Coordinates of C-alpha atoms and ligand atoms in Angstrom, one line a residue:
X213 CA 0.0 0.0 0.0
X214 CA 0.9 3.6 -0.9
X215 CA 2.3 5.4 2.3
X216 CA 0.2 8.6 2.3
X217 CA 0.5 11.8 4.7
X218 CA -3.3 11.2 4.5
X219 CA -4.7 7.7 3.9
X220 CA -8.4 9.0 3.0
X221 CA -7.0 9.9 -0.2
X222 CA -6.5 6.7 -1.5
X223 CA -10.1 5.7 -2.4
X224 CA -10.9 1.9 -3.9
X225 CA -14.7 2.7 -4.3
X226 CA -16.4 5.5 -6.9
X227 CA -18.2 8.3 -5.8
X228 CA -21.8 8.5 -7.3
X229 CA -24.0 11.6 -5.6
X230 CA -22.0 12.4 -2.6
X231 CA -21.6 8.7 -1.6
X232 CA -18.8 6.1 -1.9
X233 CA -20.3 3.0 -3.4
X234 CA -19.2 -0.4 -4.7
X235 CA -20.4 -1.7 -8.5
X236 CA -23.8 -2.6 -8.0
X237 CA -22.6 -6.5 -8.8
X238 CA -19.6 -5.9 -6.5
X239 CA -17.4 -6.2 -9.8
X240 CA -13.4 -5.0 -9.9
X241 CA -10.5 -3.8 -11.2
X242 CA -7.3 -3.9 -11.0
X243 CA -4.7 -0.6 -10.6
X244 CA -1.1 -1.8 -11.1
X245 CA 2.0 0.3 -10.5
X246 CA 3.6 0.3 -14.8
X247 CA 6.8 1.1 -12.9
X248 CA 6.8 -2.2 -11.0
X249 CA 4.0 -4.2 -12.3
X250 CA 2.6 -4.7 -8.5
X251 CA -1.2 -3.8 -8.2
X252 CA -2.1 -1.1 -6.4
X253 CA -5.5 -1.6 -5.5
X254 CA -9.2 -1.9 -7.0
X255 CA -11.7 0.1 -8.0
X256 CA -15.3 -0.9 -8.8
X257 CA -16.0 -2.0 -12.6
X258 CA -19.3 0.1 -13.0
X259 CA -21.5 0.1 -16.2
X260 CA -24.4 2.0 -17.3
X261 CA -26.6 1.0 -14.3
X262 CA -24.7 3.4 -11.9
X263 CA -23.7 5.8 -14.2
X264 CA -27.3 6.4 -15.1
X265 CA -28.2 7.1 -11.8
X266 CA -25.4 9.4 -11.4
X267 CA -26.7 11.4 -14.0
X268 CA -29.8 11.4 -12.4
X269 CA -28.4 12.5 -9.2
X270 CA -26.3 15.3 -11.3
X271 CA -29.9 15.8 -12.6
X272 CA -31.6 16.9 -9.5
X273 CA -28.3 18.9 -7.8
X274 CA -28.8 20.9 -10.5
X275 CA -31.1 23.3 -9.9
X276 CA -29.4 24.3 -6.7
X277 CA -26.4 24.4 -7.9
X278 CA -26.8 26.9 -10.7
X279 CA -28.9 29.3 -8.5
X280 CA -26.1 29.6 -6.4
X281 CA -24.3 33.6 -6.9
X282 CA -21.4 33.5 -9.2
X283 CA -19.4 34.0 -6.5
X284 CA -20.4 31.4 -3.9
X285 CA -19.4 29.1 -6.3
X286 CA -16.5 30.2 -6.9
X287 CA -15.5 30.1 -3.1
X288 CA -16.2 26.2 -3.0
X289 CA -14.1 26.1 -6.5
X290 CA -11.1 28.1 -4.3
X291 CA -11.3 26.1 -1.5
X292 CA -11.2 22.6 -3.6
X293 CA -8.0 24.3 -5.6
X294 CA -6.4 25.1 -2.1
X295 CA -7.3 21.9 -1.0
X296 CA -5.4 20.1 -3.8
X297 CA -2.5 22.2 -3.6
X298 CA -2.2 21.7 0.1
X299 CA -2.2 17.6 -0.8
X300 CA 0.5 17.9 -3.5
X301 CA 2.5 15.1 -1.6
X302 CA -0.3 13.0 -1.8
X303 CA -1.5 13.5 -4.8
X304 CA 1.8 13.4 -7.1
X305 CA 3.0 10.1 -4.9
X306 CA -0.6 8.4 -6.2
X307 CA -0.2 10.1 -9.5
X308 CA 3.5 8.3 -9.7
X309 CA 2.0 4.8 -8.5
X310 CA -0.8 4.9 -11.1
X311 CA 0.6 6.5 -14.0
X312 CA 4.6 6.1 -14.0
X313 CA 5.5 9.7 -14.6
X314 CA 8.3 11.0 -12.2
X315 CA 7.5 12.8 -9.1
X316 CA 8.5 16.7 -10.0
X317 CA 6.2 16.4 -13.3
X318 CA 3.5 14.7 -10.9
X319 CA 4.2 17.5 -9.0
X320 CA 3.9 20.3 -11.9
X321 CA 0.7 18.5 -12.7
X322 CA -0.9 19.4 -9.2
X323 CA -0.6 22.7 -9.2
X324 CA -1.2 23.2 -13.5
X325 CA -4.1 20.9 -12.7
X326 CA -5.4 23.4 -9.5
X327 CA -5.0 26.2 -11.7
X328 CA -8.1 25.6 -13.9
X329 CA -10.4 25.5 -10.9
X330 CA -8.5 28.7 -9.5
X331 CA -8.9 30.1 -13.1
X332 CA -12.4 29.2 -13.8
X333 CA -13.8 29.9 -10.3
X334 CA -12.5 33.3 -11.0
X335 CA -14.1 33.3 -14.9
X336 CA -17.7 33.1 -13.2
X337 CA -17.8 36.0 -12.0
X338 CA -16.8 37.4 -15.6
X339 CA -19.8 35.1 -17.5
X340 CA -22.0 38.6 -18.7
X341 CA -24.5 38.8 -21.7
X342 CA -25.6 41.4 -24.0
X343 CA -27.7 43.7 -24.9
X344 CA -28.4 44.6 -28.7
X345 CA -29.2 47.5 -30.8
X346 CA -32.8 46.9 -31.2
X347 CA -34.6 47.3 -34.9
X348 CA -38.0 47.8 -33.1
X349 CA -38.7 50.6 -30.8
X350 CA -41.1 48.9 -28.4
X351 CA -39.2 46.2 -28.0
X352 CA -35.2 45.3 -26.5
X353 CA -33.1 42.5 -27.5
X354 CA -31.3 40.9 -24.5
X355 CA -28.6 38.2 -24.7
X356 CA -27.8 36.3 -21.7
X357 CA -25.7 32.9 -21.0
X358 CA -26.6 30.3 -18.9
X359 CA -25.4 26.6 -17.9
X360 CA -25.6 24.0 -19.8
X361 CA -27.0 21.7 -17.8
X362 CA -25.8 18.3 -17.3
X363 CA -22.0 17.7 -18.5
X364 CA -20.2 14.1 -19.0
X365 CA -16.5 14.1 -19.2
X366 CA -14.4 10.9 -20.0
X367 CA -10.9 11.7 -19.6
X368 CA -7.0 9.9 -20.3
X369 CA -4.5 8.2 -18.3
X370 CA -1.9 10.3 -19.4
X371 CA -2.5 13.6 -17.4
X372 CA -4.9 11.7 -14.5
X373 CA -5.2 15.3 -12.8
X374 CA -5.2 18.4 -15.2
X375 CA -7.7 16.7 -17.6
X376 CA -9.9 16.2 -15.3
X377 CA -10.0 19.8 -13.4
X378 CA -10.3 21.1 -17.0
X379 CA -13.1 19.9 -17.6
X380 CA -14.4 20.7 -14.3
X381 CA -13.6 23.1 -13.3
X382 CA -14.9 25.3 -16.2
X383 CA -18.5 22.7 -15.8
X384 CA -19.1 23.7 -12.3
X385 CA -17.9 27.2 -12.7
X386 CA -20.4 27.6 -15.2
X387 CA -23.5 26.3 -12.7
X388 CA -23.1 22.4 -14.5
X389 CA -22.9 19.5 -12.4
X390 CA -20.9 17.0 -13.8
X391 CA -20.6 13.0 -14.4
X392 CA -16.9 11.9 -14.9
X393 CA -15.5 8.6 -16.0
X394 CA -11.7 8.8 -15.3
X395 CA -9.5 6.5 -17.5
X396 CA -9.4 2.5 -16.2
X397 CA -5.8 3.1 -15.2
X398 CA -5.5 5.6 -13.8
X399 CA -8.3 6.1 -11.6
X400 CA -7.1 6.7 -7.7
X401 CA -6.0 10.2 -9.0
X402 CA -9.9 11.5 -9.9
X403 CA -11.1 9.3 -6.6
X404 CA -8.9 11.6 -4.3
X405 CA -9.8 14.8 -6.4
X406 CA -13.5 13.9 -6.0
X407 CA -12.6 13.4 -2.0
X408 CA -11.2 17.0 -2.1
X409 CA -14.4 18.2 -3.9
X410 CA -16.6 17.3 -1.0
X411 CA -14.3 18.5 1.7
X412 CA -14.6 21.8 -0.2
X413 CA -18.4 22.1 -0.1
X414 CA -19.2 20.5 -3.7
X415 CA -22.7 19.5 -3.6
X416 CA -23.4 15.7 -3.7
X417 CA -24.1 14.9 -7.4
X418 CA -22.7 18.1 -8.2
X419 CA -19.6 16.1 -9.5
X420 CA -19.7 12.4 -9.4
X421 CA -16.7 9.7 -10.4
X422 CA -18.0 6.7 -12.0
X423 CA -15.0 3.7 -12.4
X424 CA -14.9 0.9 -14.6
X425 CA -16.4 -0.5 -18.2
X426 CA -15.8 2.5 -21.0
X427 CA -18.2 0.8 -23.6
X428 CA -20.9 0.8 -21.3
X429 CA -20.3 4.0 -18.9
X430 CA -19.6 6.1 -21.8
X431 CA -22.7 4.5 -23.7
X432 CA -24.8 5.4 -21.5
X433 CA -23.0 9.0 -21.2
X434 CA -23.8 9.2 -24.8
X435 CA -27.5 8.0 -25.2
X436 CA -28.9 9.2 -22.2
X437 CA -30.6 12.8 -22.8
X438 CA -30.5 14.2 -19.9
X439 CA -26.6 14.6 -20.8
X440 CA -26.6 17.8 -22.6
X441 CA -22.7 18.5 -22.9
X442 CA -19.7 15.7 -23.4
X443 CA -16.4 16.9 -23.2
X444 CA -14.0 14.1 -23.8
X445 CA -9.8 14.0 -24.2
X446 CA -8.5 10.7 -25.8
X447 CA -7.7 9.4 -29.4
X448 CA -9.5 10.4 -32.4
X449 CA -10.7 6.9 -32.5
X450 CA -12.7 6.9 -29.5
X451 CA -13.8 10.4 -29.9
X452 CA -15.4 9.7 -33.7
X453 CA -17.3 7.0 -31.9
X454 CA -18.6 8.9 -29.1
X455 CA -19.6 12.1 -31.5
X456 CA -21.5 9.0 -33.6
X457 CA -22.9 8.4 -30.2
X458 CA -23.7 11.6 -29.5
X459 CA -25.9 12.6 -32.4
X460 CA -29.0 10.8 -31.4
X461 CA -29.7 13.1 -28.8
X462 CA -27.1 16.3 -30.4
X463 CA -25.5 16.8 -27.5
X464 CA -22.9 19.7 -27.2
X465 CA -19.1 18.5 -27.9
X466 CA -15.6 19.2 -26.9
X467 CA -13.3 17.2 -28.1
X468 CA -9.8 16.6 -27.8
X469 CA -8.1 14.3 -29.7
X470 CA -4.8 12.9 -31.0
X471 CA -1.9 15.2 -32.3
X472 CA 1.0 14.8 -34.8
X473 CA 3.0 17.6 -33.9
X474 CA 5.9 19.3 -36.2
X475 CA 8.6 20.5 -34.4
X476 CA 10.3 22.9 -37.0
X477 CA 13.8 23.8 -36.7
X478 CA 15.6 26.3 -39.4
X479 CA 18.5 26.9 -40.1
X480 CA 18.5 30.3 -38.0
X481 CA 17.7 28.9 -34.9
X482 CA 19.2 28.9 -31.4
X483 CA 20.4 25.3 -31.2
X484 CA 20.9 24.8 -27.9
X485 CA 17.7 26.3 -27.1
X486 CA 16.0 24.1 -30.1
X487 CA 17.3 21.1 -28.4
X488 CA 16.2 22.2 -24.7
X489 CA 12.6 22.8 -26.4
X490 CA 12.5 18.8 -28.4
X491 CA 13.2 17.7 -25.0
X492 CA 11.0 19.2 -23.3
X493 CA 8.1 19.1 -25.9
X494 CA 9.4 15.2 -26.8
X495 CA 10.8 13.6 -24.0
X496 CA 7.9 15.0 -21.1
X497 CA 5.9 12.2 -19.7
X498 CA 8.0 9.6 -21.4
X499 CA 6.6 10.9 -24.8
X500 CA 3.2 10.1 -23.5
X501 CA 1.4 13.6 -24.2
X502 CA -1.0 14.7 -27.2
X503 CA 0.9 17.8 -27.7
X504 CA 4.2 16.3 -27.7
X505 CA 6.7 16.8 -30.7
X506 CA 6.4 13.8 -33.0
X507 CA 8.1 14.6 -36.2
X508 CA 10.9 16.4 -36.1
X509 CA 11.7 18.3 -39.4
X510 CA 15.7 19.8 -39.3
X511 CA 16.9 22.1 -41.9
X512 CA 19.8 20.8 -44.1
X513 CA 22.6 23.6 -42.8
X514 CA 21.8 22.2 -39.4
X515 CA 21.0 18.9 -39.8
X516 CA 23.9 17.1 -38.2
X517 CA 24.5 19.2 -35.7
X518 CA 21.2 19.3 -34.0
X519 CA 21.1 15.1 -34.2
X520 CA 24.5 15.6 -32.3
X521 CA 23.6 17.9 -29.7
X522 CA 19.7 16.1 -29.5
X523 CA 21.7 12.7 -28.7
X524 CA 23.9 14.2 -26.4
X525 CA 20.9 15.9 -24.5
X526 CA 19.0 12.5 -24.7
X527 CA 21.8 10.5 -23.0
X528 CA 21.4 12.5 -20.2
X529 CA 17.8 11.4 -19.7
X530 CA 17.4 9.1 -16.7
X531 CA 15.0 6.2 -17.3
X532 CA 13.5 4.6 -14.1
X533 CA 10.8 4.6 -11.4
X534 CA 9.4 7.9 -11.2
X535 CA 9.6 7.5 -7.4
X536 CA 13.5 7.3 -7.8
X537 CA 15.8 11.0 -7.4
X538 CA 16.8 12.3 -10.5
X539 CA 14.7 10.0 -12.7
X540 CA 13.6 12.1 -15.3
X541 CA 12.1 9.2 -17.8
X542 CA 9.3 6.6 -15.9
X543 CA 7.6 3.7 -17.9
X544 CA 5.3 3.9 -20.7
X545 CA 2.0 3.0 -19.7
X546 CA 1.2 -0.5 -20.6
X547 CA 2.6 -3.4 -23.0
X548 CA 0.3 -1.7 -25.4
X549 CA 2.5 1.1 -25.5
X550 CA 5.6 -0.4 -25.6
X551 CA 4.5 -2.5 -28.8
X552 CA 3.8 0.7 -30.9
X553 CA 6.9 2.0 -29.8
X554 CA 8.5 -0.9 -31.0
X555 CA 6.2 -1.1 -34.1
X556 CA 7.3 2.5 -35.0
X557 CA 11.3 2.0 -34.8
X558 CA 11.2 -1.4 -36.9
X559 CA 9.1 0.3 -39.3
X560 CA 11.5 3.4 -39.5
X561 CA 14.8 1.0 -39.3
X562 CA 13.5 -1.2 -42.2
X563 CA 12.6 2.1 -44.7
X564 CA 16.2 3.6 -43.8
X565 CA 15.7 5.3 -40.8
X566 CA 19.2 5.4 -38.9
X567 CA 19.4 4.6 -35.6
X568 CA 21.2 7.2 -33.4
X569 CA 20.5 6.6 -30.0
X570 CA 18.5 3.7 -28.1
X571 CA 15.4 1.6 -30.0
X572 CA 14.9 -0.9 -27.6
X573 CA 13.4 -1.9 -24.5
X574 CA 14.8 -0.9 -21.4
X575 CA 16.9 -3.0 -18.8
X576 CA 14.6 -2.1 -16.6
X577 CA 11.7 -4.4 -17.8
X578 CA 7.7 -4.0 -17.5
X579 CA 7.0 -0.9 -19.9
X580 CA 10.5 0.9 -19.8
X581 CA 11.5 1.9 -23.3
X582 CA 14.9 3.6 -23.6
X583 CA 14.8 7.3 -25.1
X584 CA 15.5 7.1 -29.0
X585 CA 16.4 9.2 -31.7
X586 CA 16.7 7.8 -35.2
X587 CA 17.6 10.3 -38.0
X588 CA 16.8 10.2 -41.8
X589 CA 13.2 9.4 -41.1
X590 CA 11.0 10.4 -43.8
X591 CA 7.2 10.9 -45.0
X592 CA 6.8 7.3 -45.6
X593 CA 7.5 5.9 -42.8
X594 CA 4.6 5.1 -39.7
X595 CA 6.2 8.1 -37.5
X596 CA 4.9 10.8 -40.0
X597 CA 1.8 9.6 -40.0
X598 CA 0.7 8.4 -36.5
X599 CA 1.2 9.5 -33.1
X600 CA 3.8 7.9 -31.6
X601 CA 3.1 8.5 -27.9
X602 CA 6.4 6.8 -26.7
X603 CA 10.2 8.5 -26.0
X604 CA 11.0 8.5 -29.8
X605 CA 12.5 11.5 -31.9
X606 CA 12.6 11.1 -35.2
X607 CA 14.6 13.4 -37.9
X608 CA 13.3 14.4 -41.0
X609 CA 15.4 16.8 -43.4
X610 CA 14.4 20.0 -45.5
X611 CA 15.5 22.7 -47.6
X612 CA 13.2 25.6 -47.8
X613 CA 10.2 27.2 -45.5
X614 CA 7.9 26.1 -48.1
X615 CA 8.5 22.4 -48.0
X616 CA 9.0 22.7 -44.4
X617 CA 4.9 24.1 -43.8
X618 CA 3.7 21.4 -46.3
X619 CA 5.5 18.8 -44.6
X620 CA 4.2 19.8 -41.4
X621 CA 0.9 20.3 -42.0
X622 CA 0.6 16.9 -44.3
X623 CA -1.3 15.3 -41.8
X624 CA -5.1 14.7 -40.9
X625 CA -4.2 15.8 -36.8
X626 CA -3.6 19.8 -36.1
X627 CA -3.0 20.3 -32.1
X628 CA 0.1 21.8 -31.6
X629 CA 2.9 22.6 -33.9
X630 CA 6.5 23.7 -32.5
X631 CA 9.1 25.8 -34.4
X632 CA 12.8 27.6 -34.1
X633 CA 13.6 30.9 -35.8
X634 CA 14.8 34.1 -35.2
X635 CA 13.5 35.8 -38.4
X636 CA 10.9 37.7 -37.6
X637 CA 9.2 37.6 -41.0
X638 CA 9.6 34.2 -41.0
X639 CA 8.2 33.8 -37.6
X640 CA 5.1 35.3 -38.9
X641 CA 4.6 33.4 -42.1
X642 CA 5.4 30.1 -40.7
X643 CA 3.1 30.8 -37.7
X644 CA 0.3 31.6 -40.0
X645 CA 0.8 28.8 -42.0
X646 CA 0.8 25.9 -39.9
X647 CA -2.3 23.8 -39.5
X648 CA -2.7 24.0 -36.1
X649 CA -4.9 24.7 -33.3
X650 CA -1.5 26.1 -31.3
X651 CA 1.7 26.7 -32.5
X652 CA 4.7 27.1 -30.0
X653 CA 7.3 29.9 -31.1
X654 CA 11.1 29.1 -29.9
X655 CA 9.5 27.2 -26.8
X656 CA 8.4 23.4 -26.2
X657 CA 6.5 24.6 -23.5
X658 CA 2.7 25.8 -24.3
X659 CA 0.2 24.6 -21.9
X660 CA -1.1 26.8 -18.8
X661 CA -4.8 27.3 -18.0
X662 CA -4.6 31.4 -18.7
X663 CA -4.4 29.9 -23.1
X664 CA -6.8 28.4 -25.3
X665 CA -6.1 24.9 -25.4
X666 CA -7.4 22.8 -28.6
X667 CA -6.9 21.1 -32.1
X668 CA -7.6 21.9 -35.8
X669 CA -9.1 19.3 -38.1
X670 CA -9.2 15.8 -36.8
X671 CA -7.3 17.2 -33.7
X672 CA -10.8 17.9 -32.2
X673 CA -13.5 20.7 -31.4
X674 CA -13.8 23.6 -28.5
X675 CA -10.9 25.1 -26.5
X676 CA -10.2 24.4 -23.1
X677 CA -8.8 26.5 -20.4
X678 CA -8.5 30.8 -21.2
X679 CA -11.5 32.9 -20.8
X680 CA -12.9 31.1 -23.8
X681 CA -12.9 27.6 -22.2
X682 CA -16.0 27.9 -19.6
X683 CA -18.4 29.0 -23.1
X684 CA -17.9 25.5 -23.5
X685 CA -20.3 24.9 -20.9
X686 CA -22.3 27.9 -21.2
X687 CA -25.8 28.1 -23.6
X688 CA -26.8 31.4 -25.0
X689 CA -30.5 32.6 -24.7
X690 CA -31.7 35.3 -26.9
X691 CA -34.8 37.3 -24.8
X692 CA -37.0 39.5 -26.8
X693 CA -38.4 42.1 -24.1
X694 CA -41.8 43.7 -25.7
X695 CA -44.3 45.9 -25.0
X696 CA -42.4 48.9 -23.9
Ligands
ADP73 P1 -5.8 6.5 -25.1 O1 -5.1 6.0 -26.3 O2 -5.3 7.7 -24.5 O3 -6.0 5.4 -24.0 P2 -8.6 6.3 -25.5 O4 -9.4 7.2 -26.5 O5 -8.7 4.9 -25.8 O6 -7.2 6.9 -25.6 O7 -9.0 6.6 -24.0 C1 -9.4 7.8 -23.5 C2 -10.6 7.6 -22.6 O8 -11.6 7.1 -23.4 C3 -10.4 6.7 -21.5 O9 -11.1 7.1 -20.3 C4 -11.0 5.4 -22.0 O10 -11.5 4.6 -21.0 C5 -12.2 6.0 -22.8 N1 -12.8 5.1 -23.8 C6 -12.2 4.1 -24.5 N2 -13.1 3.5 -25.3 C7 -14.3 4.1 -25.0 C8 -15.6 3.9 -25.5 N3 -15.9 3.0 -26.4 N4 -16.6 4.7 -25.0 C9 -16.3 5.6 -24.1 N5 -15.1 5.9 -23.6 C10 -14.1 5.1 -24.1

């Protein structure tokens, strides 16, 4: 068991309108450690039974809850950030268990996760409507905004804290309670966050954690109507399906889905500080993040010595439990993983990809990969074309801007897009012409909750986090005020 300051964080039952409850059939699963392969725990393997009735319960706590003043909620929504802050220990050691990142990004994730319900408890007080020019005399044209209603959220395994408080921390901000299936593997995170609502004040059913059987709980998220808003982070895959699920009963969607990221380094560029930023925007979370630099694109003049310096950088990495000091590399998150890892370097090796640095598993066993780089990668090869989500850097080559945007943007995905210059009318062109819902400008580094977060094309719909994320949740009523 997980030595905690506070043991009632750890949680092995779902929390389903202010109670802690088994699966109605007392089902289970399992939560293993990916660093050591031990199992952590259970949580109950629910299906659409419970999750209906926590939509129900979300349901009836509505009312209530949006009558509340702007500002009461917002001092529950500042207490539960406090609250998580002031359990960082906690949280990043159960975040580390579950999820296998090391401990100071854990840690970073706390407080970047906090800062959406900080930052969203704040926007309430800002939600304002309108009033219009009217084209009658007798009559005024009002515009107000009000909550959705209802909001399910089905969330990743890869950032088991920040994608869930950005999702709710806009919902309930807005006056929405909200439903929330956490990812199967990471679930102990979203249990102790859902403890931490409810010593903050958060109403029961006001936000409710259902565990276990995607299919199901996220059918029944899907086809029930009473679900007026689904806000969902995961591959493009699953988030297809769940708009195809949606459309029976046209429910509002946020989506945010997989990413294919250029990383875009001229010939102009700060090396050092190019190679700082592919770490960073590569090597974070073992690779495992949607905005994480997946094709590399070097131009000629500085080919070579950017692989140089990148390998150099790379070998400094340290793989290992993200528990240990100075691990900066923990496991990948399952076998799964590891296989398309594995599936992308073959693939790269047997089309002339050459192999620089790493490429295999790691000594370490379970799901440690070691950090690769391979160089002369190119457009037909699986790494240009899918996301690789694993520690792999892969070096493309080109000559000028134009061939570097159309490479970049020859991909169905359009999340983020990463590039080095210090032209400033290049900096402007090539930022205007990427295909991309963010593009990072000499940094690796984009996310915070203060910025629009979200995808172009098949990278998804809506933005999350900025003032622009809590319209998500937020319907707009036209009044039409007569008789004046
Ligand atoms: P990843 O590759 O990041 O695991 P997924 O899209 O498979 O991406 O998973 C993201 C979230 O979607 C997880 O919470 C997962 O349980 C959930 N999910 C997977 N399949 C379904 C489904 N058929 N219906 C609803 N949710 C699903």
């Amino acid at each position: 068991m997980l030595q905690l300051k506070d043991p009632g964080l750890l949680r092995q039952q779902a929390y389903l309108n202010g109670e802690w409850v088994d699966a109605d059939n007392g089902a289970t699963l399992a939560v293993t450690n990916p660093a050591t392969g031990a199992q952590i725990g259970t949580v109950p393997l629910m299906g659409a039974a419970e999750t209906r009735r926590a939509i129900d319960a979300a349901n009836a706590a509505w009312p209530a809850w949006r009558k509340m003043t702007a500002k009461e909620r917002a001092a529950i929504l500042r207490k539960w950030n406090d609250l998580i802050l002031e359990n960082t220990d906690d949280l990043a050691l159960l975040m580390t268990a579950e999820q296998g990142k090391p401990l100071a990004e854990s840690r970073g994730e706390v407080a970047y996760g906090a800062s959406f319900i900080e930052w969203f408890g704040e926007e309430a007080k800002r939600v304002a409507g309108e009033t219009l020019a009217s084209p009658w005399p007798d009559r005024r044209i009002l515009v107000t905004r009000e909550p959705i209603g209802v909001c399910a959220a089905i969330t990743p395994w890869n950032f088991p804290i920040a994608m869930i408080t950005r999702k709710a921390g806009p919902a309930l901000a807005a006056g929405c309670p909200m439903v929330l299936k956490p990812a199967e593997a990471t679930p102990y995170c979203a249990l102790a966050l859902a403890v931490l609502a409810e010593r903050a004040g958060v109403p029961a059913g006001v936000f409710s954690v259902v565990t276990g059987a995607a299919k199901e709980i996220g059918g029944e998220m899907t086809a029930n109507p009473i679900v007026r808003k689904l806000t969902f982070t995961g591959s493009t895959a699953i988030g297809k399906l769940l708009m195809e699920q949606s459309a029976a009963s046209i429910k509002k969607l946020s989506l945010e889905l997989g990413g294919n990221a250029p990383f875009i380094v001229f010939d102009d560029a700060d090396l050092d500080a190019a190679v700082e930023g592919a770490i960073a925007s590569k090597y974070r979370n073992s690779g495992q993040t949607c905005v994480c630099a997946n094709r590399i694109y070097v131009q000629d003049g500085v080919y070579e010595a950017f692989a140089q310096k990148l390998v150099a950088a790379v070998n400094k990495l340290k793989v290992g439990n993200g528990v240990e000091e100075g691990v900066t590399q923990g496991p990948l998150i399952d076998e799964k993983a590891v296989q398309k890892i594995e599936q992308h370097v073959a693939d790269a090796l047997a089309k002339g990809g050459r192999l620089l640095l790493g490429g295999q598993r790691h000594a370490l066993g379970h799901s440690f990969f070691q950090p690769t780089v391979i160089a002369d990668v190119n457009a037909e090869m699986l790494v240009a074309k899918e996301e690789t989500f694993g520690p792999l850097a892969p070096l493309f080559s080109f000559s000028t801007d134009q061939e570097a945007l159309a490479l970049a943007n020859n991909t169905e995905f359009g999340l983020a897009s990463y590039f080095y210059s210090r032209d400033v009318g290049r900096i402007w062109r090539v930022a205007e012409g990427l295909e991309s819902g963010m593009v990072g400008v000499n940094t690796g580094l984009i996310s915070n909750e203060v910025a629009p977060f979200g995808g172009v094309k098949q990278s998804g719909l809506g933005r999350e986090g900025s003032h622009l994320g809590i319209d998500e949740f937020l319907v707009i009523k036209y009044i039409c005020l007569g008789g004046i």
